[in-house]
Amino acid sequence: MLNSNSNYIMEPSFVHCENLIEGRLSFRGMNPEIERLLELEQAEKVANTRHEQPTEVSDKDMASFYNAQQVTMQKKFQTKAQFKAKRNNVEKTKWQNKKARFHKPQEDDV
């Protein structure tokens, strides 16, 4: 309540005083005990206000993504010899994977 002849506001409730910081402060190691208390108080406030964020990407999706990235990075740092050897190996396996067909026997074999 503000009186016309007073510069002070009279408030009968203690609600405004509940969440104030400690009255004793210390900076740059002048009083380590007080600084430790303030750090503990601050850590407690942060722990109470921190909420766990929901995951946007599942663990399985993340694992498959990083697996693909690993292959990409391996390709990036391959030498030319490794690249050519791998390409030749792939071409050989393609040739080996062709299905063998029946060939007629030649006249000489009969």
mmCIF file of C-alpha atoms in Angstrom:
data_model
loop_
_atom_site.group_PDB
_atom_site.id
_atom_site.type_symbol
_atom_site.label_atom_id
_atom_site.label_comp_id
_atom_site.label_asym_id
_atom_site.label_seq_id
_atom_site.Cartn_x
_atom_site.Cartn_y
_atom_site.Cartn_z
ATOM 1 C CA MET A 1 0.000 0.000 0.000
ATOM 2 C CA LEU A 2 1.499 3.325 -1.055
ATOM 3 C CA ASN A 3 0.815 6.325 1.130
ATOM 4 C CA SER A 4 0.940 9.761 -0.390
ATOM 5 C CA ASN A 5 3.483 11.051 2.179
ATOM 6 C CA SER A 6 5.664 7.869 2.272
ATOM 7 C CA ASN A 7 8.343 6.700 -0.157
ATOM 8 C CA TYR A 8 8.037 3.080 0.991
ATOM 9 C CA ILE A 9 5.690 0.313 -0.070
ATOM 10 C CA MET A 10 4.401 -1.753 2.830
ATOM 11 C CA GLU A 11 3.863 -5.412 1.922
ATOM 12 C CA PRO A 12 2.592 -7.723 4.696
ATOM 13 C CA SER A 13 3.551 -10.930 2.829
ATOM 14 C CA PHE A 14 6.921 -12.740 2.823
ATOM 15 C CA VAL A 15 6.395 -14.149 -0.689
ATOM 16 C CA HIS A 16 8.812 -11.666 -2.281
ATOM 17 C CA CYS A 17 11.641 -12.778 0.053
ATOM 18 C CA GLU A 18 11.418 -16.533 -0.562
ATOM 19 C CA ASN A 19 13.558 -16.927 -3.698
ATOM 20 C CA LEU A 20 16.324 -14.451 -2.936
ATOM 21 C CA ILE A 21 20.013 -15.386 -3.090
ATOM 22 C CA GLU A 22 22.251 -15.709 -0.043
ATOM 23 C CA GLY A 23 23.144 -12.348 1.514
ATOM 24 C CA ARG A 24 26.859 -13.108 1.732
ATOM 25 C CA LEU A 25 28.703 -13.091 -1.605
ATOM 26 C CA SER A 26 32.280 -13.836 -2.560
ATOM 27 C CA PHE A 27 34.094 -13.394 -5.852
ATOM 28 C CA ARG A 28 37.399 -14.687 -7.252
ATOM 29 C CA GLY A 29 38.238 -16.938 -4.330
ATOM 30 C CA MET A 30 38.072 -14.343 -1.561
ATOM 31 C CA ASN A 31 35.908 -16.647 0.560
ATOM 32 C CA PRO A 32 35.944 -20.187 -0.864
ATOM 33 C CA GLU A 33 33.451 -21.541 1.655
ATOM 34 C CA ILE A 34 30.752 -19.114 0.553
ATOM 35 C CA GLU A 35 31.558 -19.680 -3.114
ATOM 36 C CA ARG A 36 31.180 -23.438 -2.612
ATOM 37 C CA LEU A 37 27.780 -22.909 -0.958
ATOM 38 C CA LEU A 38 26.644 -20.680 -3.824
ATOM 39 C CA GLU A 39 27.796 -23.262 -6.390
ATOM 40 C CA LEU A 40 25.886 -26.021 -4.600
ATOM 41 C CA GLU A 41 22.782 -23.851 -4.460
ATOM 42 C CA GLN A 42 23.094 -23.025 -8.160
ATOM 43 C CA ALA A 43 23.611 -26.702 -9.071
ATOM 44 C CA GLU A 44 20.502 -27.650 -7.102
ATOM 45 C CA LYS A 45 18.436 -25.047 -8.961
ATOM 46 C CA VAL A 46 19.710 -26.252 -12.331
ATOM 47 C CA ALA A 47 18.993 -29.888 -11.441
ATOM 48 C CA ASN A 48 15.426 -29.009 -10.487
ATOM 49 C CA THR A 49 14.747 -26.999 -13.645
ATOM 50 C CA ARG A 50 16.474 -29.294 -16.179
ATOM 51 C CA HIS A 51 14.056 -31.533 -18.035
ATOM 52 C CA GLU A 52 15.068 -34.477 -20.159
ATOM 53 C CA GLN A 53 14.461 -33.726 -23.808
ATOM 54 C CA PRO A 54 12.590 -36.316 -25.848
ATOM 55 C CA THR A 55 14.675 -38.047 -28.502
ATOM 56 C CA GLU A 56 13.861 -37.045 -32.048
ATOM 57 C CA VAL A 57 15.917 -39.811 -33.655
ATOM 58 C CA SER A 58 15.810 -43.413 -32.488
ATOM 59 C CA ASP A 59 18.992 -45.246 -31.534
ATOM 60 C CA LYS A 60 18.583 -47.653 -34.453
ATOM 61 C CA ASP A 61 18.336 -44.797 -36.975
ATOM 62 C CA MET A 62 21.375 -43.094 -35.457
ATOM 63 C CA ALA A 63 23.412 -46.316 -35.630
ATOM 64 C CA SER A 64 22.535 -46.892 -39.288
ATOM 65 C CA PHE A 65 23.383 -43.277 -40.125
ATOM 66 C CA TYR A 66 26.809 -43.473 -38.489
ATOM 67 C CA ASN A 67 27.489 -46.821 -40.144
ATOM 68 C CA ALA A 68 26.847 -45.222 -43.538
ATOM 69 C CA GLN A 69 29.067 -42.276 -42.589
ATOM 70 C CA GLN A 70 31.859 -44.651 -41.605
ATOM 71 C CA VAL A 71 31.770 -46.299 -45.031
ATOM 72 C CA THR A 72 31.839 -42.889 -46.704
ATOM 73 C CA MET A 73 34.848 -41.785 -44.668
ATOM 74 C CA GLN A 74 36.661 -45.043 -45.465
ATOM 75 C CA LYS A 75 36.123 -44.419 -49.175
ATOM 76 C CA LYS A 76 37.427 -40.878 -48.820
ATOM 77 C CA PHE A 77 40.750 -41.964 -47.349
ATOM 78 C CA GLN A 78 41.363 -44.988 -49.577
ATOM 79 C CA THR A 79 44.488 -44.959 -51.706
ATOM 80 C CA LYS A 80 44.271 -45.506 -55.441
ATOM 81 C CA ALA A 81 45.694 -49.006 -55.105
ATOM 82 C CA GLN A 82 43.088 -49.971 -52.496
ATOM 83 C CA PHE A 83 40.325 -48.485 -54.626
ATOM 84 C CA LYS A 84 41.450 -50.362 -57.755
ATOM 85 C CA ALA A 85 41.859 -53.633 -55.858
ATOM 86 C CA LYS A 86 38.394 -53.315 -54.402
ATOM 87 C CA ARG A 87 36.909 -52.465 -57.815
ATOM 88 C CA ASN A 88 38.660 -55.440 -59.464
ATOM 89 C CA ASN A 89 37.449 -57.736 -56.692
ATOM 90 C CA VAL A 90 33.873 -56.545 -57.213
ATOM 91 C CA GLU A 91 34.133 -57.110 -60.974
ATOM 92 C CA LYS A 92 35.455 -60.648 -60.409
ATOM 93 C CA THR A 93 32.614 -61.489 -58.060
ATOM 94 C CA LYS A 94 30.097 -60.201 -60.605
ATOM 95 C CA TRP A 95 31.604 -62.515 -63.204
ATOM 96 C CA GLN A 96 31.605 -65.429 -60.742
ATOM 97 C CA ASN A 97 27.973 -64.839 -59.815
ATOM 98 C CA LYS A 98 26.731 -65.494 -63.361
ATOM 99 C CA LYS A 99 24.769 -68.679 -63.565
ATOM 100 C CA ALA A 100 26.527 -71.422 -65.506
ATOM 101 C CA ARG A 101 24.518 -72.663 -68.451
ATOM 102 C CA PHE A 102 24.515 -76.060 -70.056
ATOM 103 C CA HIS A 103 26.681 -76.242 -73.165
ATOM 104 C CA LYS A 104 26.131 -78.822 -75.852
ATOM 105 C CA PRO A 105 28.962 -81.300 -76.121
ATOM 106 C CA GLN A 106 31.069 -80.928 -79.206
ATOM 107 C CA GLU A 107 31.104 -83.669 -81.836
ATOM 108 C CA ASP A 108 34.687 -84.578 -80.928
ATOM 109 C CA ASP A 109 33.783 -85.314 -77.296
ATOM 110 C CA VAL A 110 31.176 -87.953 -78.095
#
